[in-house]
Amino acid sequence: MVERPSGSRENASTSGKKQTKGRRWARRIVRSLVALILIGLIGATAIVVVGYQTTELPDPNADFQTATSFVYYNDGKAQLGSFATQNRQPLTFDEMPRSIKDALVSAENRDFWTDPGISIPGMIRAAWSILTGGSLQGGSTITQQYIKIMYLTSEQTLARKFKEVFLAYKLNKDLTKEQILEGYLNTIYFGRGAYGIQAAAKSFFDVDAKDLTVPQAAALTAILNNPTVFDPDVDDGHNPRLLERYRYVTQSMAETGAITPTEAAKYAKALPKFPEIEKNQRYGGPKGFLLKMVEAELLAAGFDSSTINGGGLKITTTFDKAAQNAAVKSAQKWTKKAADAADEKKSDLHAAIASVEVGTGRVLAAYGGPDYVANSRNWATTPRPTASTFKTYALAAGLEDGYSLRSYFNGNSFTPDGDPVRVRNEFDYEYGSVSLRRATAESINTAFVDLTVEMDEGPSKISKAAEAAGAPKGPGWDENTRIALGAAEVSPLDQAGAYATYANDGIHVGNHVVDSVTDAAGNVIYEAKPAEKRAVSEDIAHDVTYALSSVVEEGTGQTVQTLDRPVAGKTGTKDGVKNDITSAWFVAYTKQISTSVMYVAGDGGNANLDDYARPGDKTFFGGTYPALTWADYMKKATKDQPVEDFEEPAWVNLDRPRDDDPGDDQQEQTREPETEKPETEKPTETPTEKPSETPTEKPSEEPTEKPSEEPTEEPSEEPTEEPSEQPSEEPSEQPSEEPSGNADSDGQDSDSSSDGSSDSGGSNDQSDSDGSSDSGGSTDDSGGSSGSSDSSGSSDSGSSGRSDSSGTILGSDATSDGTG
C-alpha cells in the first residue's frame, strides 16, 4: 500500500480555502464594477434625457442681429471704423446651385444626409481634449456648426459643446435636411464681409450664386473653412494654402461621386480666376490698413472671423487720433514733395511710418499707404533691408561683449579674414582708428565690420541682440561679417518697437494695436497684456542711447535737431544688387515715443530710390526725406508732451584693458567736408574748399587731466578749450523743410547713398558737414586723445586693423606718416 504523503490533506484543505476566498473577492469586485457602470449609464441617460427635454431652441435672431463691430481710437470715443454689418441675401434651397451643396457636403460632412445631426466620435474627441487640458476640437457636423453660429457662441467649454449637441439632435428632428442646409448656406461667413452663399458669390466672383461653376463652388467651400487663412488676397493672389484646400474639396467631390475623377483632375490644376472686385469702401484710405492690423491681432488672440465681423463688439485700439492724422499728413506731404521735385510718379514712391509708445508697446500711429483699396500692401508692416539702422544692434552686441563706447576699431578700408572682398566706407573715406561712439555717429562701415570680426561669433551675437530688442528674424539675416551693414530685413513697425527697447532702459515690450474688447452686453472679454522681457542691461541701454544721440547731435541725423528736444536715432540707406538704392530709413526716439520712417519705391518696394533723390543729391539718403518726414511727424506727435532728457551714459566696460586704445600717435582722423558724390564715382582727392589740415591752434594731444576710466559724471575728456578741428567754414544754416538745389542747402547732413559699394556689400550713412573727430565733437570720447591726425589717413589697411597697447595698427599695410 502506498503511503500518502504526510500533510497532504491539510495542504489541500488550506489551498481550497484560499481559492474560495479569492473567488469571493473577485465576484464582489465584478459586481461593484457592474453596479458602477449601470449607475453611470443610468446617470448619463438621465442627464441626456433631461438635457434634451429641457434644452429649447433660443431665438435665432436674439444675438445674431447685433452684427456690427465698431472700432475706436485709444480714447474709446472717436470711431476709427467698423467691421462689416452682415452682408446677406437669403436664398431658398431650390435657388442654391447643386455645385455648392455637393462641394460642402463632400468636404465638410459626407454623412450629412443620413446622420442624426451629431458626430459621436467628434463629441468624444472634444470631451477628451477638454478634460486633458486641450482646446475644444472640431469634427462637428454641418448641423452642429449651424447651431453654433445661429444660436450659440464660440465659447470653448464642455457645457457649450453638450448644449450644441442637444440642440443639433433636436433640430435634426424638427427640420428637414434641406432646411438645415439652406439655413447653413445662408448664415455661414465666407470672408470679405459676406454672409451666405449669395453674398459670397458676388464678393468673390461677381456672379449670382445660381451661376457658380463647380470650381468656383469648390473654392468658396475651401474658403469658408477658414476665411482668414484661405483668403485669396494672401500672397498677392497666390495663396498656396488655399490651393491645397481647394484640391482637397475637388478630390472629396470625386470620392463622393459628385464629379468624376477626370473632372477633379482637370479642376485641381489651378484655382478659378478671382476677378478684381471693388472692396467695400469701409477699408478705403489709410484707415483700411489699421483695420486690417486690428483684425489680424484679434485673430491671433483667439477671436474667429465671424465674431469679429458680426459679433457686435466694441474694439478700443491703441491708435492715437492726433498722431495718426499727423502720420498720414507727413507721409503724404513728403512723398509728394519728393515726387514733384524729381518729376516722377508719386504713386511709385512709398513712405511708411510706425510710431510706438515707449514702455507700453502701444502703436500710436501707422501709415502703410494712401489707400488700402487701391493697394493692400501695408508698407508699415512690410520687412525691407534695414541698412545702417541695423548697426544699432551691433552696437548693443559689442557693449554686451565687453567693449565700450571708447573701444577703438578700424576706420579704414580692409579685407576681413576669409572674405575676398574689401569693405570700405562711403566715398572711400579713411578714418584711421575710431571709437565705437564715433563709428555710430558717422556710420562708419569698416569699424562695424571690424567689431563683428573681433567678437567671438560676432554675427550670431549681433543677430541675437536684434531679436532680443524686438526685431524678428527674417530674410537677409545671413550671419556673416557684414551683418551689421543691414541686408537684414525688418518692418518699420518692428524697428520702432525694437528701438523703443533702448529708450525703455533695455526692456522690450511687445507691439500691439488692440487695447481692449467689449462684447454686445458690455462685458470686457479681452485686455491686452503685452509680453515684457529684458533685452539688455539698463546701463547698456543708456550707452546705446548716448551713441545714437551723437548721430543727431553731430552725425548723419542732424536734420531732426529742429524737434528741439533730445533725440536718439540712426539713418540708413541700402544699396541694391546693381548699386541702386532700395530702401532709406530714419529710426529714432525721444523718451516717450519711438518712430520709424522708411522709404521704398516700385510695386514690390525694390525699385531704385535714386530717381527721387533731392535736387542736388545724386542719391536718396536716409538723412534727407526720411529724416524730414520723421521730424515733421514728431513735431505733432510730441506736442504738449514734456521735454525729457535721456539718462547719462553709464560708460560700461571702461575697466576693460585698453588694448584697443590708439595711443597718442594714432589719433582719430578728422574727415574733411565736401559736397556729396555718388558712391560709384571716386571722390576727388581735394574738396572744393579744403580746410587746413592743422587747426589754427593745435590742442594738446591729451586733456589737461586724463579722465578716470569710469567717470562718475560725464567724462571731462574735452580739452579746456574746444579744439578747432572743425573746418573754418562749416555750414551754419538750420535745415529748412523745403529741399533746394544743392545737397547742403538745407543744412542737413547727407548720409550714405549705399551700403558700401559694389564690392563691399555694406551700408553707410555719412555726414559730410561734421568734420569733427571724437576728441573735438560735441560728445567727446577719445579716451585721452583730442588732436587731429594727418588728413591723408591710412589708404590701405589689411585684416582687422585694431590697435594694440602701443598704438600700432594690427595688420596695417602702413601709411605714409604711420598714423591710423
Coordinates of C-alpha atoms in Angstrom, one line a residue, residues 5 37 241 265 277 394 448 537 673 814:
P5 CA 2.4 11.9 2.0
I37 CA -21.2 51.1 -14.8
R241 CA -2.8 77.0 -48.6
A265 CA -8.0 66.2 -62.0
I277 CA -13.8 93.4 -57.4
A394 CA 25.7 95.6 -33.5
F448 CA 31.4 97.9 -37.6
S537 CA 21.0 95.9 -19.1
P673 CA 33.6 118.2 -45.5
A814 CA 51.2 101.2 -43.1

